[in-house]
Amino acid sequence: KGKIKNNYKIKGFIKDGRIDLPKDYNLSKIDLKFLISKDSFNLSEIKLIIKNNNLYFPFIKVKKENKNFLVSGGVNNKNFDLKDEKLSNLINNYVSNFEIKTINFGSESSFKFEIDNRLKIKKIEIDSLIKLKNLILKNNFKVNKFFPKIKDELQFENHNIKLDYNDKNFILEGAGKILFQENYDEIEYTLKKEKEKINFITKLDILKNIIKIDFLNYQKNLKNDLKINISGNKTLDGKIFFKKISLKE
């Protein structure tokens, strides 16, 4: 009987493939090239469609190292769009504090992780640049007494976001426009997870909108801008501690 030598290489491609997954998350129009050798599996120029959105992976590499598999790759998408019916299972089940109504974004990301012999994924690292074009959330904040014209939805528009994530910590930084009253305001934010807490810094510029603080006998002049700076941290059990809250008109 013939034996395959350890230095074998298998090259090929897949054109217009399809993978049927649970809950209608089917992958279609799959195009890719592959190169398989003894301890590695390389995919390149991967194109596919999920929920009518195009995804492109420049490469995905899988390398066997001892009993583990090391996986690395990149993913680019220019326009990923999801609405209510598609978000209900895909995202909202994992985001308990906010109900996402609509999201539209593009991104460039790189990732790597390990899979052990029990198929457990570990040592996850993700670096991502995200262009958030539009995000609409159901407004669950009860702050009407401060923002009299507050809407039932929060809308984020044209945000540039940078995410660095690993198993233990993450840093998320972003800035863009936010609409929760009659006119757009501007917001900058940083979230940084370290050990058992998440530190946050938020800078909110209230432009042509009203804000009232009755216990300070204060109401913002519509002609003026108001800068609000808030910093603090949130523990993993949900407790929030504020280090600084400042307002400057």
C-alpha positions as MATLAB code, in Angstrom:
seq = 'KGKIKNNYKIKGFIKDGRIDLPKDYNLSKIDLKFLISKDSFNLSEIKLIIKNNNLYFPFIKVKKENKNFLVSGGVNNKNFDLKDEKLSNLINNYVSNFEIKTINFGSESSFKFEIDNRLKIKKIEIDSLIKLKNLILKNNFKVNKFFPKIKDELQFENHNIKLDYNDKNFILEGAGKILFQENYDEIEYTLKKEKEKINFITKLDILKNIIKIDFLNYQKNLKNDLKINISGNKTLDGKIFFKKISLKE';
ca = [
       0.000    0.000    0.000;
       1.208    3.480   -0.820;
       1.921    6.043    1.901;
       1.634    9.817    1.753;
       4.935   11.505    2.568;
       5.112   14.131    5.308;
       6.197   16.836    2.875;
       2.956   16.707    0.870;
       1.153   19.861   -0.312;
      -2.389   20.103   -1.603;
      -3.487   23.229   -3.472;
      -6.940   24.082   -4.684;
      -9.856   26.456   -4.662;
     -13.577   26.551   -3.921;
     -15.956   28.531   -6.110;
     -19.527   29.507   -5.186;
     -19.674   27.219   -2.140;
     -22.334   27.156    0.563;
     -22.541   26.177    4.249;
     -25.933   25.866    5.968;
     -25.809   26.837    9.646;
     -28.478   26.897   12.403;
     -30.881   29.865   12.787;
     -30.588   30.828    9.122;
     -26.981   32.069    9.436;
     -26.122   30.430    6.134;
     -22.880   31.220    4.311;
     -23.203   31.483    0.544;
     -21.188   32.522   -2.532;
     -18.038   31.167   -0.851;
     -14.862   31.654   -2.890;
     -11.416   30.801   -1.529;
      -8.019   29.318   -2.245;
      -6.392   26.719    0.025;
      -2.974   25.199    0.635;
      -2.752   22.168    2.916;
       0.439   20.599    4.267;
       1.237   18.248    7.158;
       0.958   20.732   10.011;
      -0.717   23.737    8.421;
      -3.887   24.738    6.641;
      -3.851   28.065    4.806;
      -6.849   29.814    3.265;
      -6.598   33.006    1.208;
      -8.775   35.438   -0.745;
     -11.873   34.269    1.111;
     -15.139   35.837    0.012;
     -18.579   34.949    1.315;
     -22.052   36.317    2.000;
     -23.911   36.152    5.333;
     -27.296   37.810    5.860;
     -26.898   39.578    2.488;
     -23.607   41.120    3.645;
     -20.274   40.568    1.897;
     -17.282   39.532    3.994;
     -13.681   39.318    2.863;
     -10.868   37.502    4.679;
      -7.442   38.176    3.119;
      -6.119   35.059    4.849;
      -6.738   32.521    7.596;
      -3.820   30.376    8.758;
      -4.067   27.272   10.945;
      -0.834   25.750   12.259;
      -0.466   22.701   14.465;
       1.919   23.185   17.362;
       2.262   20.229   19.724;
      -1.342   19.305   20.597;
      -2.757   22.771   19.896;
      -3.756   24.629   16.762;
      -2.744   28.257   16.274;
      -5.203   30.264   14.201;
      -4.562   33.745   12.770;
      -6.206   35.842   10.130;
      -7.711   39.082    8.970;
     -11.197   40.216    8.003;
     -12.318   43.302    6.079;
     -15.786   44.534    5.343;
     -16.806   47.871    3.856;
     -20.502   47.764    4.619;
     -22.116   45.382    7.115;
     -25.785   46.129    7.712;
     -28.204   44.476   10.126;
     -31.702   45.439   11.231;
     -34.262   44.279   13.833;
     -35.137   40.837   12.572;
     -31.539   39.891   11.843;
     -30.206   41.308   15.123;
     -32.619   39.587   17.486;
     -30.576   36.386   17.672;
     -27.210   37.409   16.257;
     -26.331   40.299   18.608;
     -29.056   41.257   21.067;
     -28.851   37.959   22.968;
     -25.309   38.928   23.959;
     -26.000   42.611   24.733;
     -28.309   42.653   27.727;
     -28.181   46.355   28.599;
     -29.090   47.728   25.161;
     -31.500   46.648   22.470;
     -29.883   47.298   19.095;
     -32.388   48.313   16.430;
     -30.042   48.946   13.478;
     -26.297   48.808   12.906;
     -24.214   49.638    9.843;
     -20.420   49.583    9.902;
     -17.191   48.757    8.099;
     -14.055   47.349    9.684;
     -10.515   46.091    9.227;
      -9.499   43.517   11.801;
      -6.794   41.009   12.611;
      -7.193   38.114   15.028;
      -5.431   35.127   16.502;
      -6.268   32.421   19.008;
      -5.431   28.868   20.047;
      -7.571   25.726   19.973;
      -6.498   23.007   22.389;
      -7.047   19.256   22.128;
     -10.423   19.643   23.890;
     -11.522   22.162   21.232;
     -11.391   24.988   23.781;
     -10.568   28.403   22.318;
      -8.084   30.469   24.330;
      -5.515   33.262   24.074;
      -7.806   35.346   21.883;
      -6.371   38.592   20.495;
      -8.285   41.020   18.257;
      -7.157   44.356   16.820;
      -9.863   46.218   14.971;
     -10.472   49.585   13.313;
     -14.204   50.168   12.994;
     -16.049   52.791   10.974;
     -19.457   52.877   12.625;
     -21.708   54.550   10.077;
     -24.950   54.237   11.991;
     -26.138   52.588   15.200;
     -29.621   52.915   16.699;
     -30.312   51.670   20.237;
     -33.481   51.573   22.269;
     -33.074   54.213   24.968;
     -33.244   52.563   28.394;
     -31.816   55.557   30.267;
     -34.209   57.322   32.656;
     -32.724   60.817   32.456;
     -35.686   62.889   31.279;
     -35.286   65.356   34.148;
     -31.851   66.330   32.795;
     -32.657   66.070   29.061;
     -36.287   67.205   28.574;
     -36.327   66.472   24.830;
     -34.806   63.005   25.065;
     -35.939   60.485   22.445;
     -36.927   56.834   22.721;
     -33.883   55.883   20.639;
     -30.181   56.749   20.727;
     -28.477   57.214   17.365;
     -24.696   57.109   16.853;
     -23.391   58.337   13.509;
     -19.937   58.408   11.852;
     -17.882   57.020   14.731;
     -14.240   55.998   14.355;
     -13.513   53.218   16.843;
     -10.313   51.374   17.774;
     -10.530   48.076   19.659;
      -7.671   46.084   21.192;
      -8.966   42.928   22.864;
      -7.493   39.883   24.549;
      -8.717   37.258   27.013;
      -7.932   39.368   30.080;
      -8.226   43.022   29.036;
      -9.478   45.321   26.318;
      -9.279   48.965   25.270;
     -11.983   50.613   23.182;
     -11.635   54.217   22.012;
     -14.069   56.098   19.813;
     -15.585   59.432   18.818;
     -18.434   60.695   16.664;
     -21.910   62.189   16.627;
     -24.790   61.196   18.899;
     -28.477   62.065   18.595;
     -30.710   61.643   21.638;
     -32.582   64.966   21.683;
     -33.560   67.291   18.832;
     -30.084   67.942   17.400;
     -26.799   66.061   17.087;
     -24.187   66.335   19.836;
     -20.591   65.076   19.867;
     -19.093   62.380   22.060;
     -15.666   60.849   22.781;
     -15.201   57.763   24.923;
     -12.608   55.338   26.228;
     -13.311   52.002   27.900;
     -10.417   50.073   29.404;
     -10.824   46.749   31.192;
      -8.152   45.948   33.758;
      -8.476   42.961   36.073;
     -11.861   43.197   37.830;
     -13.065   46.594   36.613;
     -13.752   48.657   33.521;
     -12.447   52.236   33.574;
     -14.342   54.772   31.482;
     -13.769   58.328   30.287;
     -16.526   60.178   28.426;
     -16.483   63.652   26.906;
     -19.892   64.878   25.731;
     -20.363   68.190   23.931;
     -23.982   69.330   24.147;
     -24.504   71.697   21.223;
     -27.942   73.052   20.255;
     -29.852   71.040   22.848;
     -31.359   71.634   26.281;
     -30.016   70.296   29.565;
     -31.505   71.094   32.962;
     -30.106   70.428   36.436;
     -32.815   71.512   38.870;
     -30.880   70.991   42.090;
     -28.236   73.425   40.778;
     -30.895   75.777   39.386;
     -29.186   75.450   35.999;
     -30.464   75.371   32.416;
     -28.140   75.488   29.418;
     -28.415   78.400   26.989;
     -29.272   76.969   23.553;
     -26.791   79.340   21.932;
     -23.881   78.007   23.990;
     -22.042   74.682   23.982;
     -21.765   72.640   27.161;
     -18.833   70.295   27.750;
     -19.453   67.374   30.111;
     -16.524   65.234   31.288;
     -17.218   62.022   33.203;
     -14.709   59.427   34.387;
     -14.911   56.472   36.714;
     -15.091   52.697   36.714;
     -17.565   49.854   36.769;
     -16.870   46.633   38.654;
     -17.783   43.252   37.220;
     -20.682   42.963   39.697;
     -22.253   46.103   38.206;
     -21.283   48.771   40.734;
     -20.360   52.166   39.247;
     -17.942   54.615   40.878;
     -17.436   58.139   39.555;
     -14.043   59.804   39.859;
     -14.914   63.055   38.082;
     -17.991   64.841   36.748;
     -17.473   68.321   35.334;
     -19.577   70.765   33.292;
     -18.315   73.806   31.447;
     -20.458   76.161   29.349;
];
